[in-house]
Tab-separated table of N, CA, C and O in Angstrom:
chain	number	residue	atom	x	y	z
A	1	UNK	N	9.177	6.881	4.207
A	1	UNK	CA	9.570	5.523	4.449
A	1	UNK	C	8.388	4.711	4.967
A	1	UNK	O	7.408	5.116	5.593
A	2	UNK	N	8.767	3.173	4.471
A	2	UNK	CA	7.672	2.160	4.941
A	2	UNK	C	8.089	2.410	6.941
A	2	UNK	O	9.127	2.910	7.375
A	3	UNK	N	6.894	1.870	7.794
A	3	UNK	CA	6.726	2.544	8.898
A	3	UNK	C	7.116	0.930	9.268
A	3	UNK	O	6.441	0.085	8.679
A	4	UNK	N	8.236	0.418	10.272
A	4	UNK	CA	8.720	-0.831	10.987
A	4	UNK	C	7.766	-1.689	11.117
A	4	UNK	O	8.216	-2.792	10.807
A	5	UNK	N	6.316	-1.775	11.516
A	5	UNK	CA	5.194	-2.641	11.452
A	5	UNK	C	5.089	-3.080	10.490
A	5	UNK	O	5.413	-4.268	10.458
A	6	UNK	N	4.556	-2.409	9.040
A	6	UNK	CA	4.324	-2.587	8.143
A	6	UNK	C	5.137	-3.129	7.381
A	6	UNK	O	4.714	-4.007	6.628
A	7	UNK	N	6.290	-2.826	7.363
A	7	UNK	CA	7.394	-3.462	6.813
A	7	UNK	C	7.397	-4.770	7.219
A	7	UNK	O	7.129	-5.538	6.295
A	8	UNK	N	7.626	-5.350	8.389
A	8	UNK	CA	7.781	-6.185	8.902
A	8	UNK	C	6.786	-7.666	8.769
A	8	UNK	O	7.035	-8.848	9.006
A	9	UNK	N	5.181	-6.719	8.115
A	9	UNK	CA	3.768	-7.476	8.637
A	9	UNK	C	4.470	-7.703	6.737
A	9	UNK	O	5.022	-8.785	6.541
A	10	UNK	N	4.418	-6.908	5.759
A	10	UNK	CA	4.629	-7.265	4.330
A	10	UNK	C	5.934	-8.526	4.185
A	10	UNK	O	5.793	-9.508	3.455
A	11	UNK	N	6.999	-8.311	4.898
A	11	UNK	CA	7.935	-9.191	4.961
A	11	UNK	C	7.862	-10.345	4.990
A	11	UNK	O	8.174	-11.069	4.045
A	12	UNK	N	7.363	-10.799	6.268
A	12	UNK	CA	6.392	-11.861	6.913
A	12	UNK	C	5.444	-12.808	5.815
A	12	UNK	O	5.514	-13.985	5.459
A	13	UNK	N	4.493	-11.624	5.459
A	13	UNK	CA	3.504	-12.673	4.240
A	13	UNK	C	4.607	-12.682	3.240
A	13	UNK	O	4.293	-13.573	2.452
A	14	UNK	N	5.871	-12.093	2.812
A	14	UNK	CA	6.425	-12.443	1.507
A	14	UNK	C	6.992	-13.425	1.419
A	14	UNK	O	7.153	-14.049	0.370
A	15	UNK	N	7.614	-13.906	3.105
A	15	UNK	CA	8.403	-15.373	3.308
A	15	UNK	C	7.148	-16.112	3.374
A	15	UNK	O	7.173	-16.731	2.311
A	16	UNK	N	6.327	-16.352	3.825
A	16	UNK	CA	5.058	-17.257	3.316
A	16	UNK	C	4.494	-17.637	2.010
A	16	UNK	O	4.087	-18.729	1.612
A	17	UNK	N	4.577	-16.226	1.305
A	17	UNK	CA	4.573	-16.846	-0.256
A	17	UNK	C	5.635	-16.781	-0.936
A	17	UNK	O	5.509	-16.478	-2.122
A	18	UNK	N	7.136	-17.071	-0.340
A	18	UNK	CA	8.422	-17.648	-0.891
A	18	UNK	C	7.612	-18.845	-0.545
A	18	UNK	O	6.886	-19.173	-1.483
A	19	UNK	N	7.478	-19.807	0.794
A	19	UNK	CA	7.090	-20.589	0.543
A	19	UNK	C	6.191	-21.470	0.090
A	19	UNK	O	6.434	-22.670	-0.045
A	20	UNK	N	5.145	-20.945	-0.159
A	20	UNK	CA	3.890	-21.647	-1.004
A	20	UNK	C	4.420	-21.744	-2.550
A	20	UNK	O	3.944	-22.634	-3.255
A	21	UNK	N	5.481	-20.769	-3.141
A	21	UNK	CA	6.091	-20.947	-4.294
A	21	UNK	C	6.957	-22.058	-4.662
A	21	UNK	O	7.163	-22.564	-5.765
A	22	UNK	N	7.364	-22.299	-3.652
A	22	UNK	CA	8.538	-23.441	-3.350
A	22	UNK	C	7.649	-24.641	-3.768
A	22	UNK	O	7.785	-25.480	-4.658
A	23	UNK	N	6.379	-24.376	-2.514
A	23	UNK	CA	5.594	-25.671	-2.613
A	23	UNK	C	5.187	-25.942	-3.828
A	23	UNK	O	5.268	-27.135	-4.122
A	24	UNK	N	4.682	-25.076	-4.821
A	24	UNK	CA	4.521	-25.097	-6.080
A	24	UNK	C	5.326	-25.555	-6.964
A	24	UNK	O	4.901	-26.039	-8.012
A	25	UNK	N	6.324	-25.491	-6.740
A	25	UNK	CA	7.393	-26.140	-7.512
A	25	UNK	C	7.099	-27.862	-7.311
A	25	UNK	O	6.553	-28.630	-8.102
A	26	UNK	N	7.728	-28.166	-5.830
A	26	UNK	CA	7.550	-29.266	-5.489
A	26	UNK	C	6.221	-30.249	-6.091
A	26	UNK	O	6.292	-31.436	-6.412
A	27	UNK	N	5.132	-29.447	-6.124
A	27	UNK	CA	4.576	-30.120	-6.675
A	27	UNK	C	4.679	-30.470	-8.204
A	27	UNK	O	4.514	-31.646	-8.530
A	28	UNK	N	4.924	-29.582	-9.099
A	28	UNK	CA	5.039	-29.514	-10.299
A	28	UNK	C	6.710	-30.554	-10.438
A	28	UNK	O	6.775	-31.346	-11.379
A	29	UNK	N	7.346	-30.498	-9.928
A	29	UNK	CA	8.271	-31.463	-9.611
A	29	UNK	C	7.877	-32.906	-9.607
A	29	UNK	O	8.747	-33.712	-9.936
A	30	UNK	N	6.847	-33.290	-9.325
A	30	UNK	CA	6.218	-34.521	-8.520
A	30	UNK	C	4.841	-34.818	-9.368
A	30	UNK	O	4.189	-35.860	-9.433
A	31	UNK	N	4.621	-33.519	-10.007
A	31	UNK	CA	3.686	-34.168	-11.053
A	31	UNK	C	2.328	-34.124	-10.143
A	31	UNK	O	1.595	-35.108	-10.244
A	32	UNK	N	1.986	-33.224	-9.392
A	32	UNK	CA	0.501	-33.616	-8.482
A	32	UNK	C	-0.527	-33.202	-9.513
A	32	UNK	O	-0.428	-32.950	-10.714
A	33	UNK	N	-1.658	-33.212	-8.575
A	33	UNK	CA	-3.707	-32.793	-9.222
A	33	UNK	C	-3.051	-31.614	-10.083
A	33	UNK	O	-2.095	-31.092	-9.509
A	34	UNK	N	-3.277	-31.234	-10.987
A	34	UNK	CA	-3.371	-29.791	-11.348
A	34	UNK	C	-4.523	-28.831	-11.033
A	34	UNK	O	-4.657	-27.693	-11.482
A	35	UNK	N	-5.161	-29.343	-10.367
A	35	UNK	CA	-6.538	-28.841	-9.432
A	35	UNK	C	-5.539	-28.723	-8.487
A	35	UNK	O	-5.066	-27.600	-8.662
A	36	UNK	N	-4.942	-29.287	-7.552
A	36	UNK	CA	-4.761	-28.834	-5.922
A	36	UNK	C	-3.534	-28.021	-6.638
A	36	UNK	O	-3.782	-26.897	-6.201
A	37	UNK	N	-2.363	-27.859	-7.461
A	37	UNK	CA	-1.600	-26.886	-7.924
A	37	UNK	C	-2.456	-25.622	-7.964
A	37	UNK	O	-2.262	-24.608	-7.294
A	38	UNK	N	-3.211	-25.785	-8.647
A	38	UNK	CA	-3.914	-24.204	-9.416
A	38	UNK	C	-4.665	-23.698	-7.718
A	38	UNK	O	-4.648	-22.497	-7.445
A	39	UNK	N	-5.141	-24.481	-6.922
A	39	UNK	CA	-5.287	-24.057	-5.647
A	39	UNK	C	-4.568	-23.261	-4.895
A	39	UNK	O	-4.978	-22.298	-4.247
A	40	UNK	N	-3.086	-23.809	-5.009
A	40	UNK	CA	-1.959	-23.235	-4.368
A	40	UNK	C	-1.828	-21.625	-5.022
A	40	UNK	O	-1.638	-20.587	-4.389
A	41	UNK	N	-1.984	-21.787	-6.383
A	41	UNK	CA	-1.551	-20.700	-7.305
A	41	UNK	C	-2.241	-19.407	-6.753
A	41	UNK	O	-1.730	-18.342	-6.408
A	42	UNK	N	-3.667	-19.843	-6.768
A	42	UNK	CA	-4.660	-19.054	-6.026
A	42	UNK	C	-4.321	-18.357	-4.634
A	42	UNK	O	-4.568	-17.169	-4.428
A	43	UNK	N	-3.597	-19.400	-3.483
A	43	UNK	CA	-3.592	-19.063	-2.378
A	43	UNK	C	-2.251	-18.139	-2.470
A	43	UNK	O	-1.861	-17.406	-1.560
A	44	UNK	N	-1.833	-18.251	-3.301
A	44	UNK	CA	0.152	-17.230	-3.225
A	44	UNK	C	-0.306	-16.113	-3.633
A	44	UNK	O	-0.053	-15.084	-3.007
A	45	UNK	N	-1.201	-16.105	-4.961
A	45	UNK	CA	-1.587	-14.964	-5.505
A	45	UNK	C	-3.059	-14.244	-4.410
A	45	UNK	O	-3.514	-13.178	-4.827
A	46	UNK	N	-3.555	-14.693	-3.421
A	46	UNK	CA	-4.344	-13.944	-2.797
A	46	UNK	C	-3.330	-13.538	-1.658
A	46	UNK	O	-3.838	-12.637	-0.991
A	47	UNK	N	-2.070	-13.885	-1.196
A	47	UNK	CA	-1.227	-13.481	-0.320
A	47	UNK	C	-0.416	-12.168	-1.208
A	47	UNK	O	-0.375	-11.079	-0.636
A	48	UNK	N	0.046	-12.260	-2.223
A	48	UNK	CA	0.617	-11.117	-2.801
A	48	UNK	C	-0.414	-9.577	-3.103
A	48	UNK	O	-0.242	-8.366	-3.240
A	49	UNK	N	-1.453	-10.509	-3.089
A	49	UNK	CA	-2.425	-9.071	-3.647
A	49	UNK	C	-2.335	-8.108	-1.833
A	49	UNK	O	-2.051	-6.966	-1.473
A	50	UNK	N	-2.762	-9.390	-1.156
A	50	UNK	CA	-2.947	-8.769	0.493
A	50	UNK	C	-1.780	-7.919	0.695
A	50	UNK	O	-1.962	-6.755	1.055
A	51	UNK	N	-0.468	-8.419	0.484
A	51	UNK	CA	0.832	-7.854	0.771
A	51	UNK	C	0.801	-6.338	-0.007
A	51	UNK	O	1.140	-5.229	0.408
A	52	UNK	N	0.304	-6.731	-1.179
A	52	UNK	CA	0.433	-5.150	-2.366
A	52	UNK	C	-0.913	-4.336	-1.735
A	52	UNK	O	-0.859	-3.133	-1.991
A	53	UNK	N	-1.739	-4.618	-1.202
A	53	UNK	CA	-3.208	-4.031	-0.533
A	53	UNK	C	-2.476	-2.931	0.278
A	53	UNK	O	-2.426	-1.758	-0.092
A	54	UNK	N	-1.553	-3.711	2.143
A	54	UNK	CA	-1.129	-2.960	2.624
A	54	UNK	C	-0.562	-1.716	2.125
A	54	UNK	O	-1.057	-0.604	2.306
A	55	UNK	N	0.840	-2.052	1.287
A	55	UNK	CA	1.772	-0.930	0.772
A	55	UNK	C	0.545	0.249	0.370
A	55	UNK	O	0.522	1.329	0.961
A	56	UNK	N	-0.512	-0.115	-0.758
A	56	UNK	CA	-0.873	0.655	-1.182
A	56	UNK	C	-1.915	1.845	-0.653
A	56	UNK	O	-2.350	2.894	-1.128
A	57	UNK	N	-2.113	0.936	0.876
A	57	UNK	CA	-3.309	1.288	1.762
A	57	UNK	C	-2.089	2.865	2.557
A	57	UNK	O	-2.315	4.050	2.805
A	58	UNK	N	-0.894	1.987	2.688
A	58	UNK	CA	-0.241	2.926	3.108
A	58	UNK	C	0.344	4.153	2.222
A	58	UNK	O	0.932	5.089	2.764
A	59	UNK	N	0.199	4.102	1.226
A	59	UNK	CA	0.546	5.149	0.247
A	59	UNK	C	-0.379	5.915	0.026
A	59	UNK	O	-0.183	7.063	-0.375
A	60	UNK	N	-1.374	5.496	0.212
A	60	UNK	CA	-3.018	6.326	-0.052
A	60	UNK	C	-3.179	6.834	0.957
A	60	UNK	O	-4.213	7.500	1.012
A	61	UNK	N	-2.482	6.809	1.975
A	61	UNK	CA	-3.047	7.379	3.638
A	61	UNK	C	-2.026	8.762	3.506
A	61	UNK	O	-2.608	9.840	3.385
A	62	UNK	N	-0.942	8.762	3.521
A	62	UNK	CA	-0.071	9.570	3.277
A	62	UNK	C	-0.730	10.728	1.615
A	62	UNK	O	-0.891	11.936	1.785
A	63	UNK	N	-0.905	10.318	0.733
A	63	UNK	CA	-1.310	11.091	0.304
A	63	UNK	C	-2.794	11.808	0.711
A	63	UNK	O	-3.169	12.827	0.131
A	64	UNK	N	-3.408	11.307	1.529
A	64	UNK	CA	-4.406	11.711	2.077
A	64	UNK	C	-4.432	12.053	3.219
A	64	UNK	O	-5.464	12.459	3.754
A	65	UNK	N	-3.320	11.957	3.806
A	65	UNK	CA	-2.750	13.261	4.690
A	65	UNK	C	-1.999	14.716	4.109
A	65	UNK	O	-2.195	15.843	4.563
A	66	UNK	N	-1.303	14.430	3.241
A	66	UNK	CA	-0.606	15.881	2.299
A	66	UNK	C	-1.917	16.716	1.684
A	66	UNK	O	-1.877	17.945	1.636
A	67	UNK	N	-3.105	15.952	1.208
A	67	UNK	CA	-3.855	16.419	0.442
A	67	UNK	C	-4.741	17.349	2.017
A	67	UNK	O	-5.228	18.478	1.953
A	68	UNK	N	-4.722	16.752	2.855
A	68	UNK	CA	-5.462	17.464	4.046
A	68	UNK	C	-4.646	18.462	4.534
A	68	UNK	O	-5.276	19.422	4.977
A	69	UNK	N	-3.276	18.554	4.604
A	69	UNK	CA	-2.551	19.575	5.363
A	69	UNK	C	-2.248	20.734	4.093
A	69	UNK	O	-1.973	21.885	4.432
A	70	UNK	N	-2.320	20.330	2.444
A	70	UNK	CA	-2.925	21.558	1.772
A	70	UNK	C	-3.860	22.383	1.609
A	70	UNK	O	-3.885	23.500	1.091
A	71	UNK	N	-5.050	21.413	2.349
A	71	UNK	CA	-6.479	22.146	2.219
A	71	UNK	C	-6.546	22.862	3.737
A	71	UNK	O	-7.242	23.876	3.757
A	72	UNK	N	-5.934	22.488	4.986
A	72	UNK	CA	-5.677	23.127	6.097
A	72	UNK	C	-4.893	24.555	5.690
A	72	UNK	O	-5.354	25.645	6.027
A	73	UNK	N	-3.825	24.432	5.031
A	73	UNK	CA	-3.129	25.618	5.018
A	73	UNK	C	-3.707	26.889	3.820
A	73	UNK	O	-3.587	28.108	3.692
A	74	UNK	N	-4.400	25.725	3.068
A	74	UNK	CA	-5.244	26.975	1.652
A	74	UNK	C	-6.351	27.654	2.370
A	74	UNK	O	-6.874	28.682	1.938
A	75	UNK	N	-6.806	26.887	3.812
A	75	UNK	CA	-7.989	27.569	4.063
A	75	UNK	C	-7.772	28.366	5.665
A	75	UNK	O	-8.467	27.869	6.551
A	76	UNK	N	-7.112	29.230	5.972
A	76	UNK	CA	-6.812	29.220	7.361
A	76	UNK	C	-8.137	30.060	7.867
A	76	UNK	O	-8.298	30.104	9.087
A	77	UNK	N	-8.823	30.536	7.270
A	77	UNK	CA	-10.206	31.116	7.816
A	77	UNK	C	-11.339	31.168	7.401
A	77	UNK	O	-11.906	30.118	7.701
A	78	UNK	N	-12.257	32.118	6.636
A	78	UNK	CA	-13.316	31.852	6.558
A	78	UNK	C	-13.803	31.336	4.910
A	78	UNK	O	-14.464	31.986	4.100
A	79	UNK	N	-13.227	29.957	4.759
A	79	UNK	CA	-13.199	29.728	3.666
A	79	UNK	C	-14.643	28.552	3.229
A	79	UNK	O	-14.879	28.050	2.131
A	80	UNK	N	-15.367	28.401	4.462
A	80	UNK	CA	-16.812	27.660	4.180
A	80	UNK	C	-16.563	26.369	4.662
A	80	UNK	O	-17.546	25.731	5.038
A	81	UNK	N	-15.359	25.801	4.739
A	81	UNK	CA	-15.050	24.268	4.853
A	81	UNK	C	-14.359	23.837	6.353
A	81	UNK	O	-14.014	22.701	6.680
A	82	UNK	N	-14.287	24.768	6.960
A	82	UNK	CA	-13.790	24.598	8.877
A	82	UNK	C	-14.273	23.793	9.216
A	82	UNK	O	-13.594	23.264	10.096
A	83	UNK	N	-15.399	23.154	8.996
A	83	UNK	CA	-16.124	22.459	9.961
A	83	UNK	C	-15.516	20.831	8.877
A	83	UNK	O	-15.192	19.927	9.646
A	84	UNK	N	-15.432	20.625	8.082
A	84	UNK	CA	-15.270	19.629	7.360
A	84	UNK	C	-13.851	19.373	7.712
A	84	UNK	O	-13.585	18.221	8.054
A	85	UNK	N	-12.865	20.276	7.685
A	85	UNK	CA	-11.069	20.670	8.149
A	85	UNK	C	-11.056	20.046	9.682
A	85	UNK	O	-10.511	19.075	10.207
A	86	UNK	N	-11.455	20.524	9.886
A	86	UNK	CA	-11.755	20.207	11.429
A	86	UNK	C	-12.277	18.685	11.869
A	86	UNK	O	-12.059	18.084	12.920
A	87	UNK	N	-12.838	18.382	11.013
A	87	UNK	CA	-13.515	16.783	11.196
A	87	UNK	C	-12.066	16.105	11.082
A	87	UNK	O	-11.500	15.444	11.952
A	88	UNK	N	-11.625	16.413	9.858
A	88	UNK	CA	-10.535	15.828	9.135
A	88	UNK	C	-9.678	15.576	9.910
A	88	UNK	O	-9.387	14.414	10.192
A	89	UNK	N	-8.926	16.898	10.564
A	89	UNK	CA	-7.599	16.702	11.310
A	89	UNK	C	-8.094	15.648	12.763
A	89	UNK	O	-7.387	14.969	13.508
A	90	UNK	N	-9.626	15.877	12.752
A	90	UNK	CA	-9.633	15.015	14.286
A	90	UNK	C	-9.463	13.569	13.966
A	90	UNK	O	-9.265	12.695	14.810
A	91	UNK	N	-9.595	13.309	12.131
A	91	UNK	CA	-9.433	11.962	12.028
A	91	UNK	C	-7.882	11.299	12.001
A	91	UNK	O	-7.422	10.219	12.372
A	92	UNK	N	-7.286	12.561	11.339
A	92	UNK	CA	-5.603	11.992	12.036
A	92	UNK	C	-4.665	13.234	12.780
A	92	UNK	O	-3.920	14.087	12.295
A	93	UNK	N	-4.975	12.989	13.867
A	93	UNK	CA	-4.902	13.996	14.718
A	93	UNK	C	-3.043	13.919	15.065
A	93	UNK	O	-2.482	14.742	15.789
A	94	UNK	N	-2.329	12.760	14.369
A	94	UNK	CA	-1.313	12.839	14.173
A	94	UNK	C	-0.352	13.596	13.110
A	94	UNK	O	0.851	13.810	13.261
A	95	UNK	N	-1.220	13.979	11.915
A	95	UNK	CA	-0.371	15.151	11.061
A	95	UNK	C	-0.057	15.914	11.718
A	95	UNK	O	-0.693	16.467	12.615
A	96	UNK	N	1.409	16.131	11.237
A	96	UNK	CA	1.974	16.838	11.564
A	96	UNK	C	2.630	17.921	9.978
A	96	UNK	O	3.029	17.519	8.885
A	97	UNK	N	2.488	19.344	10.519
A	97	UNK	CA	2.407	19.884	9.143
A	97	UNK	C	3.577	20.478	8.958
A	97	UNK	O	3.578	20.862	7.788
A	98	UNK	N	4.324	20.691	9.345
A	98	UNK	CA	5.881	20.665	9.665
A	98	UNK	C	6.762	19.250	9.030
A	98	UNK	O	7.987	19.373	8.999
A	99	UNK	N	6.312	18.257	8.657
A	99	UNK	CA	7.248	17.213	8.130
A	99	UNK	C	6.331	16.744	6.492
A	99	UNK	O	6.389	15.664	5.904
A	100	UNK	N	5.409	18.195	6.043
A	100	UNK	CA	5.216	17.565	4.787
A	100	UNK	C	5.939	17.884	3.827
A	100	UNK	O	5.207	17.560	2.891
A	101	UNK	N	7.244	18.462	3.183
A	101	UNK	CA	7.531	18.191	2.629
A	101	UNK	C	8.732	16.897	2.283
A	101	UNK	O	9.185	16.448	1.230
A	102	UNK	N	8.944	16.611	3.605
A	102	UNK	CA	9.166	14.855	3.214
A	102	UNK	C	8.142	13.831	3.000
A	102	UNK	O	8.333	12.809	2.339
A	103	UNK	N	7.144	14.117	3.535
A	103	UNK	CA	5.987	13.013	2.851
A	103	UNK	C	5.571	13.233	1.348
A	103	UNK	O	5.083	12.334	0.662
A	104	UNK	N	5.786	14.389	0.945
A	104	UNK	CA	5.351	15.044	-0.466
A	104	UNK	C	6.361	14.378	-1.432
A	104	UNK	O	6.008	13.933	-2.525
A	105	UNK	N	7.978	14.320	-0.854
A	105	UNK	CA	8.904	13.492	-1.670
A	105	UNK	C	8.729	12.149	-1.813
A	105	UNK	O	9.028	11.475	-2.798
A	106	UNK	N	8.208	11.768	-0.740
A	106	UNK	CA	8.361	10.453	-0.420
A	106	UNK	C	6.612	10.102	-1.447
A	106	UNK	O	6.817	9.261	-2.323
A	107	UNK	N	5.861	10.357	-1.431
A	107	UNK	CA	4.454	10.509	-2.103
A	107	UNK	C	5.174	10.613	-3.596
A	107	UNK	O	5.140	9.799	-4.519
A	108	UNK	N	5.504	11.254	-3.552
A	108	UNK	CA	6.384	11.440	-5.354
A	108	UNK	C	6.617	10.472	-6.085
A	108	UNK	O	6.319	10.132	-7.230
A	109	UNK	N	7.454	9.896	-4.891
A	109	UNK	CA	8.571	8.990	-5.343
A	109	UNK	C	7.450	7.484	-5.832
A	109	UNK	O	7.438	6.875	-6.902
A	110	UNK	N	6.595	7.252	-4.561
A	110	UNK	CA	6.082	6.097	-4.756
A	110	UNK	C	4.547	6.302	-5.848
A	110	UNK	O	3.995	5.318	-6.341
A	111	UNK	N	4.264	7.115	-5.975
A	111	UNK	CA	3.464	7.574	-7.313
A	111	UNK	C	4.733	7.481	-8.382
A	111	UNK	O	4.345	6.542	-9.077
A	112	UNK	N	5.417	7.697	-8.678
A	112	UNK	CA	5.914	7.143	-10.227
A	112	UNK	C	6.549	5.824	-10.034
A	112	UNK	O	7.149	5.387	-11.016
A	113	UNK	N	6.535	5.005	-8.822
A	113	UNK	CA	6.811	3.685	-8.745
A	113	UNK	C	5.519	3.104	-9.492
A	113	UNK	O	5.295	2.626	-10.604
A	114	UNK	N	4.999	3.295	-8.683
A	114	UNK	CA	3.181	3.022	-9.023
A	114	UNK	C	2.795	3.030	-10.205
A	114	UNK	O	2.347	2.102	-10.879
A	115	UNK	N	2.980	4.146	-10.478
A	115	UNK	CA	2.475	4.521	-12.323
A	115	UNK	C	3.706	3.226	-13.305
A	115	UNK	O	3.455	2.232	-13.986
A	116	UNK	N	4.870	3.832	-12.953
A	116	UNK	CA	5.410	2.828	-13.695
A	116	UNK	C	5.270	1.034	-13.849
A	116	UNK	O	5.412	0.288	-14.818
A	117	UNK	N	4.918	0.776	-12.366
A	117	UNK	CA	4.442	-0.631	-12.215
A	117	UNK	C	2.928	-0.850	-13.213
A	117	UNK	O	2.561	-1.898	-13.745
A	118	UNK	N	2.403	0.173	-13.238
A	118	UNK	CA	0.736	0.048	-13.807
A	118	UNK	C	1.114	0.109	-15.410
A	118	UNK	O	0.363	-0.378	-16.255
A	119	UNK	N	2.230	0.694	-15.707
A	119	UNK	CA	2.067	1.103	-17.320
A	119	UNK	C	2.923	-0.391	-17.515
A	119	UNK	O	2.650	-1.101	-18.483
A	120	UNK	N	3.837	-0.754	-16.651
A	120	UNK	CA	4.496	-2.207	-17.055
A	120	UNK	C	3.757	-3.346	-17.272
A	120	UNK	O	4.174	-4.244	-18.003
A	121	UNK	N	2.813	-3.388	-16.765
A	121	UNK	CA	1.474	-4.431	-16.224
A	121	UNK	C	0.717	-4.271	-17.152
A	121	UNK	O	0.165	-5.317	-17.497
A	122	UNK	N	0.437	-3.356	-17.739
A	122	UNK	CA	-1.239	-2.950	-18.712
A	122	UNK	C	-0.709	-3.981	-20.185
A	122	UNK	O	-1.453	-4.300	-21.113
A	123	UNK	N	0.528	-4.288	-20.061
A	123	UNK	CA	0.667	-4.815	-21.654
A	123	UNK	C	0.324	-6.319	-21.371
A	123	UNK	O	0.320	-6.965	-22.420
A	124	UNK	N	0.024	-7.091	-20.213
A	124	UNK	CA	0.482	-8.646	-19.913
A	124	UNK	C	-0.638	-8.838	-20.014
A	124	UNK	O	-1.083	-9.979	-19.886
């Protein structure tokens, strides 16, 4: 699951670019610059990319925690890479290796979201 911050921080910019969309309308309603429109267009679409940045920042962390607590458990001794394992876990010293196979589902799940969003997209 998305983690209450994050959720909350993506939410946030999405009601901001509900409203810059709105504003877009309004203008196109009203007939404005099509320069200060295409401005706006710019500023909604650099808020959606930011919003899709997070999610994805957070999906990449999680798989790059599963991918570390496989290489922890493939290597429990003298496998050449301890000292690199060891760097690793001090960088998220919060894995916990006991709750990966819900991150592994949950990693699943949002990798064929992903893929499917990318193969929907590649035709536009």
């Amino acid at each position: 699951m998305i983690p209450r911050d994050l959720s909350k921080d993506i939410k946030t910019r999405l009601q901001s670019i509900s409203g810059q969309l709105n504003g877009l309308i309004k203008m196109l309603d009203e007939n404005k610059d099509p320069e200060k429109i295409l401005i706006q267009f710019k500023a909604a679409q650099k808020g959606l990319d930011k919003a899709h940045f997070l999610l994805l920042d957070e999906v990449y962390r999680k798989a790059l925690a599963i991918t570390i607590s496989e290489t922890v458990e493939a290597c429990p001794g003298n496998c050449g890479n301890e000292e690199r394992i060891e760097f690793i876990r001090k960088q998220f010293p919060d894995l916990e290796l006991n709750s990966l196979t819900d991150k592994m589902k949950e990693i699943d799940e949002l990798k064929r979201r992903l893929e499917s969003y990318i193969s929907e997209n590649k035709s536009e």
